[in-house]
Coordinates of C-alpha atoms in Angstrom, one line a residue:
X1 CA -17.2 4.6 9.4
X2 CA -17.4 7.6 7.1
X3 CA -15.4 10.7 6.8
X4 CA -16.3 13.5 4.5
X5 CA -17.4 17.0 3.7
X6 CA -20.6 18.0 2.0
X7 CA -19.0 21.3 1.0
X8 CA -16.3 19.6 -1.1
X9 CA -18.2 16.4 -1.9
X10 CA -15.2 14.4 -0.9
X11 CA -15.7 11.2 1.1
X12 CA -13.9 8.2 2.5
X13 CA -15.4 5.1 4.0
X14 CA -13.3 2.9 6.3
X15 CA -13.8 -0.7 7.4
X16 CA -12.5 -1.0 10.9
X17 CA -13.1 -4.8 11.0
X18 CA -11.0 -5.3 7.9
X19 CA -7.7 -3.8 9.1
X20 CA -8.8 -0.2 9.0
X21 CA -8.8 -0.1 5.2
X22 CA -10.4 2.6 3.1
X23 CA -13.3 1.0 1.1
X24 CA -14.6 4.0 -0.8
X25 CA -12.9 7.2 -1.7
X26 CA -14.1 10.3 -3.6
X27 CA -11.6 13.1 -4.2
X28 CA -12.2 16.2 -6.3
X29 CA -15.6 14.8 -7.3
X30 CA -14.0 11.7 -8.7
X31 CA -14.6 8.2 -7.3
X32 CA -11.2 6.6 -7.7
X33 CA -11.2 3.2 -5.9
X34 CA -12.6 0.1 -7.5
X35 CA -15.9 -1.0 -6.1
X36 CA -14.9 -4.6 -5.0
X37 CA -17.3 -6.6 -2.8
X38 CA -16.4 -6.6 0.9
X39 CA -17.5 -10.2 1.1
X40 CA -14.6 -11.1 -1.3
X41 CA -12.1 -9.1 0.7
X42 CA -10.2 -12.3 1.6
X43 CA -9.4 -12.7 -2.1
X44 CA -8.7 -9.2 -3.3
X45 CA -7.4 -7.5 -0.1
X46 CA -8.4 -4.1 -1.5
X47 CA -6.7 -1.2 0.2
X48 CA -5.3 -3.5 2.9
X49 CA -2.4 -2.3 5.0
X50 CA 0.3 -4.9 4.4
X51 CA 2.4 -5.5 7.6
X52 CA 4.7 -6.9 8.9
X53 CA 5.3 -8.3 5.4
X54 CA 4.1 -6.8 2.1
X55 CA 3.0 -9.2 -0.6
X56 CA 4.1 -12.8 0.1
X57 CA 6.4 -15.1 2.1
X58 CA 7.1 -18.2 0.0
X59 CA 5.7 -21.3 1.7
X60 CA 5.2 -19.1 4.8
X61 CA 8.8 -19.9 5.9
X62 CA 11.6 -17.5 6.9
X63 CA 14.6 -17.3 9.2
X64 CA 15.5 -14.5 11.5
X65 CA 18.3 -14.3 14.1
X66 CA 19.0 -18.0 13.6
X67 CA 15.4 -19.0 14.3
X68 CA 13.1 -20.6 11.7
X69 CA 9.5 -19.5 11.6
X70 CA 6.4 -20.9 9.9
X71 CA 3.6 -18.5 9.1
X72 CA 0.0 -19.6 8.3
X73 CA -0.4 -19.9 4.5
X74 CA -3.5 -17.9 3.6
X75 CA -2.8 -18.2 -0.1
X76 CA -3.8 -21.9 0.0
X77 CA -3.5 -22.7 -3.7
X78 CA 0.1 -21.5 -3.8
X79 CA 1.0 -22.3 -0.2
X80 CA 2.2 -18.7 0.6
X81 CA 1.6 -16.4 3.4
X82 CA 0.4 -13.1 1.9
X83 CA -0.3 -9.5 2.8
X84 CA 0.8 -9.5 6.5
X85 CA -1.1 -10.0 9.7
X86 CA -3.3 -6.9 10.2
X87 CA -5.5 -6.9 7.1
X88 CA -8.3 -8.8 8.9
X89 CA -7.9 -7.3 12.4
X90 CA -10.4 -5.1 14.2
X91 CA -9.1 -1.6 14.6
X92 CA -10.3 0.9 17.2
X93 CA -10.7 4.6 16.7
X94 CA -8.1 6.8 18.5
X95 CA -9.2 10.3 17.4
X96 CA -11.3 12.1 14.8
X97 CA -11.3 15.7 13.6
X98 CA -13.5 17.4 11.1
X99 CA -13.4 21.0 9.9
X100 CA -13.9 22.9 6.7
X101 CA -10.4 22.2 5.5
X102 CA -9.9 18.5 6.2
X103 CA -11.1 15.4 8.0
X104 CA -8.8 13.3 10.2
X105 CA -9.3 9.8 11.6
X106 CA -6.7 7.8 13.6
X107 CA -7.1 4.1 14.1
X108 CA -5.0 1.6 16.1
X109 CA -4.5 -2.1 16.8
X110 CA -2.2 -3.9 19.2
X111 CA -0.7 -7.2 18.0
X112 CA 0.2 -9.5 20.9
X113 CA 2.4 -11.9 19.0
X114 CA 0.0 -14.9 19.2
X115 CA -0.1 -16.0 15.6
X116 CA 2.0 -18.8 14.2
X117 CA 5.3 -17.7 12.8
X118 CA 5.2 -14.1 14.3
X119 CA 5.7 -14.0 18.0
X120 CA 6.7 -10.3 17.8
X121 CA 4.5 -7.7 19.6
X122 CA 3.7 -4.4 18.0
X123 CA 1.3 -1.5 18.0
X124 CA 0.1 0.0 14.7
X125 CA -1.6 3.3 14.2
X126 CA -3.2 4.5 10.9
X127 CA -3.9 8.2 10.5
X128 CA -5.9 9.2 7.4
X129 CA -6.1 12.9 6.4
X130 CA -8.8 13.7 3.9
X131 CA -8.8 16.9 1.9
X132 CA -10.6 18.0 -1.2
X133 CA -8.1 16.7 -3.6
X134 CA -6.0 14.3 -1.5
X135 CA -5.8 11.5 1.0
X136 CA -2.8 11.1 3.2
X137 CA -2.2 7.8 5.0
X138 CA 0.4 7.9 7.8
X139 CA 1.3 4.5 9.4
X140 CA 3.3 4.3 12.6
X141 CA 4.6 1.0 14.0
X142 CA 5.9 0.7 17.6
X143 CA 7.8 -2.4 18.8
X144 CA 6.2 -3.1 22.2
X145 CA 7.9 -6.4 22.6
X146 CA 11.3 -7.6 23.9
X147 CA 12.6 -8.8 20.6
X148 CA 13.6 -7.1 17.3
X149 CA 11.6 -8.2 14.3
X150 CA 11.9 -8.1 10.5
X151 CA 9.4 -6.1 8.4
X152 CA 8.3 -4.6 5.2
X153 CA 5.2 -2.6 4.8
X154 CA 2.8 -1.8 2.0
X155 CA -0.6 -0.6 0.9
X156 CA -2.9 -2.4 -1.6
X157 CA -5.4 0.1 -3.2
X158 CA -7.2 -0.8 -6.5
X159 CA -7.9 2.2 -8.7
X160 CA -10.7 2.5 -11.2
X161 CA -10.5 4.0 -14.7
X162 CA -13.4 4.7 -17.1
X163 CA -11.2 3.1 -19.7
X164 CA -8.0 1.3 -18.6
X165 CA -7.0 0.8 -22.3
X166 CA -6.7 4.6 -22.6
X167 CA -4.8 5.0 -19.3
X168 CA -1.1 5.2 -18.5
X169 CA 1.4 5.0 -15.7
X170 CA 4.1 7.7 -15.7
X171 CA 7.2 7.7 -13.5
X172 CA 10.8 8.5 -13.2
X173 CA 13.5 5.7 -13.2
X174 CA 11.2 2.8 -12.6
X175 CA 12.9 -0.6 -13.1
X176 CA 11.5 -4.1 -12.9
X177 CA 12.8 -6.2 -10.0
X178 CA 13.8 -9.7 -11.0
X179 CA 13.9 -12.5 -8.4
X180 CA 17.7 -12.3 -8.1
X181 CA 18.2 -8.6 -8.4
X182 CA 19.3 -6.4 -5.6
X183 CA 18.1 -3.0 -4.6
X184 CA 21.6 -1.6 -5.3
X185 CA 21.7 -2.9 -8.9
X186 CA 18.2 -1.6 -9.5
X187 CA 19.1 1.8 -8.2
X188 CA 22.3 2.0 -10.3
X189 CA 20.5 1.0 -13.5
X190 CA 17.3 3.1 -13.1
X191 CA 16.8 5.8 -15.7
X192 CA 16.3 9.4 -14.7
X193 CA 14.0 10.2 -17.7
X194 CA 10.2 10.2 -17.4
X195 CA 8.8 6.9 -18.6
X196 CA 5.4 5.6 -19.3
X197 CA 3.5 2.3 -19.4
X198 CA 0.5 2.1 -21.7
X199 CA -2.1 -0.1 -20.0
X200 CA -3.8 -1.1 -23.2
X201 CA -3.8 -4.9 -23.4
X202 CA -1.2 -5.0 -20.6
X203 CA -1.2 -7.7 -17.9
X204 CA 0.8 -6.8 -14.9
X205 CA 1.8 -8.7 -11.7
X206 CA 5.3 -7.3 -11.2
X207 CA 7.4 -5.5 -8.7
X208 CA 9.4 -2.4 -9.5
X209 CA 12.0 -0.2 -7.9
X210 CA 12.5 3.6 -8.3
X211 CA 14.9 6.1 -6.8
X212 CA 12.0 8.6 -6.9
X213 CA 9.1 8.9 -4.6
X214 CA 6.2 9.6 -7.0
X215 CA 4.2 7.8 -9.6
X216 CA 1.4 9.1 -11.8
X217 CA -1.8 7.3 -13.0
X218 CA -3.3 9.0 -16.0
X219 CA -6.9 8.2 -16.9
X220 CA -9.5 9.7 -19.2
X221 CA -11.3 11.4 -16.3
X222 CA -8.6 12.2 -13.8
X223 CA -4.9 12.2 -13.1
X224 CA -3.7 10.6 -9.8
X225 CA -0.3 11.4 -8.2
X226 CA 0.9 8.9 -5.6
X227 CA 3.8 9.9 -3.3
X228 CA 5.7 8.0 -0.6
X229 CA 7.9 9.2 2.2
X230 CA 10.0 6.0 2.0
X231 CA 13.5 5.9 0.6
X232 CA 13.0 2.2 0.0
X233 CA 10.6 2.8 -2.9
X234 CA 9.2 -0.4 -4.4
X235 CA 5.8 -0.8 -6.1
X236 CA 3.8 -3.8 -7.1
X237 CA 1.6 -3.3 -10.2
X238 CA -1.3 -5.8 -10.7
X239 CA -4.1 -5.9 -13.2
X240 CA -6.9 -8.2 -11.9
X241 CA -9.6 -9.7 -14.0
X242 CA -12.0 -7.0 -12.9
X243 CA -12.4 -4.7 -15.9
X244 CA -10.8 -1.2 -15.9
X245 CA -9.1 -1.8 -12.6
X246 CA -5.4 -1.7 -11.5
X247 CA -3.7 -2.3 -8.1
X248 CA -0.9 0.2 -7.5
X249 CA 0.8 -1.0 -4.3
X250 CA 3.6 1.1 -2.7
X251 CA 5.9 -1.1 -0.6
X252 CA 9.2 -0.9 1.2
X253 CA 10.3 -4.3 -0.1
X254 CA 9.6 -6.8 -2.8
X255 CA 7.6 -10.1 -2.7
X256 CA 9.3 -12.7 -0.5
X257 CA 11.5 -10.1 1.1
X258 CA 11.7 -12.1 4.3
X259 CA 13.8 -14.5 2.3
X260 CA 15.5 -12.6 -0.5
X261 CA 16.1 -9.6 2.0
X262 CA 15.3 -7.0 -0.7
X263 CA 14.0 -4.0 1.2
X264 CA 13.9 -5.9 4.5
X265 CA 14.2 -3.8 7.7
X266 CA 14.5 -4.5 11.4
X267 CA 12.6 -2.8 14.2
X268 CA 14.2 -3.0 17.6
X269 CA 12.4 -3.1 20.9
X270 CA 10.9 0.3 22.0
X271 CA 11.6 1.8 18.6
X272 CA 9.1 3.2 16.1
X273 CA 8.8 3.4 12.3
X274 CA 6.6 5.8 10.3
X275 CA 5.7 6.0 6.7
X276 CA 3.4 8.3 4.8
X277 CA 1.6 7.7 1.5
X278 CA -0.3 10.5 -0.3
X279 CA -2.6 10.3 -3.3
X280 CA -3.8 13.5 -4.9
X281 CA -6.4 13.8 -7.7
X282 CA -7.0 16.4 -10.4
X283 CA -9.8 16.2 -12.8
X284 CA -9.0 16.7 -16.5
X285 CA -10.3 20.3 -16.2
X286 CA -7.6 21.1 -13.7
X287 CA -3.8 21.4 -13.9
X288 CA -1.8 18.5 -12.4
X289 CA 1.6 19.4 -11.1
X290 CA 4.5 17.5 -12.6
X291 CA 6.2 14.7 -10.7
X292 CA 9.1 16.0 -8.7

């Protein structure tokens, strides 16, 4: 389904049968998402909503409330469960709205707890708000079961640059998360100064933590500012083999959080959790506000 405005030439295309993900996005006359084939979605998971676990669960095994669970390992070559349980589900449309200022679409899916390793029922709603220079994604999870369950949540967009070797990531206080590091130690050691990663000849598949809730992707054609509402602000950076492409994945926990507990949260019965991510784009002819 497509949402857009001919007046502003902004457009978003959504795949309801692939977890309600956004497949194409044009903001401020810039196409910013990598054009990855939908037929290979089971390998790249582009723009997937990652829930109830972001990234991976090692060997698909975790323990919660003294019970041991085995998830289906969809990363077969490494025997991991990756990217949650909703990335391949069919979402339904809740509401749509379109006017001269913005377009809104809300999608939902009800998980009935029938998959291996996750007997916990929940309802998930995605609300996308498209404006001329920004896309806001609000995700609300409601526990509709009788049991509490563990969770992290994330988003997996791949961004395109006309020249990744001449592109940068700019941030405040970003710190790489090691396998044995805690969120507290990362927070205490994070720098307050603006820092930058030059993406020339850089290979990334790493998790980071920041006290701050914004990150900037600087390309030759546009600057992108990504913000999150989460106080648990982790991010996975990944450079695939696809040329001039980078995945910038905001998350509330690190890989294997169901076992290392970094960023792991619990949602009790009848309770809800909401998170919001916003990406805004300015072309090189416009002024980009500084990270705050």
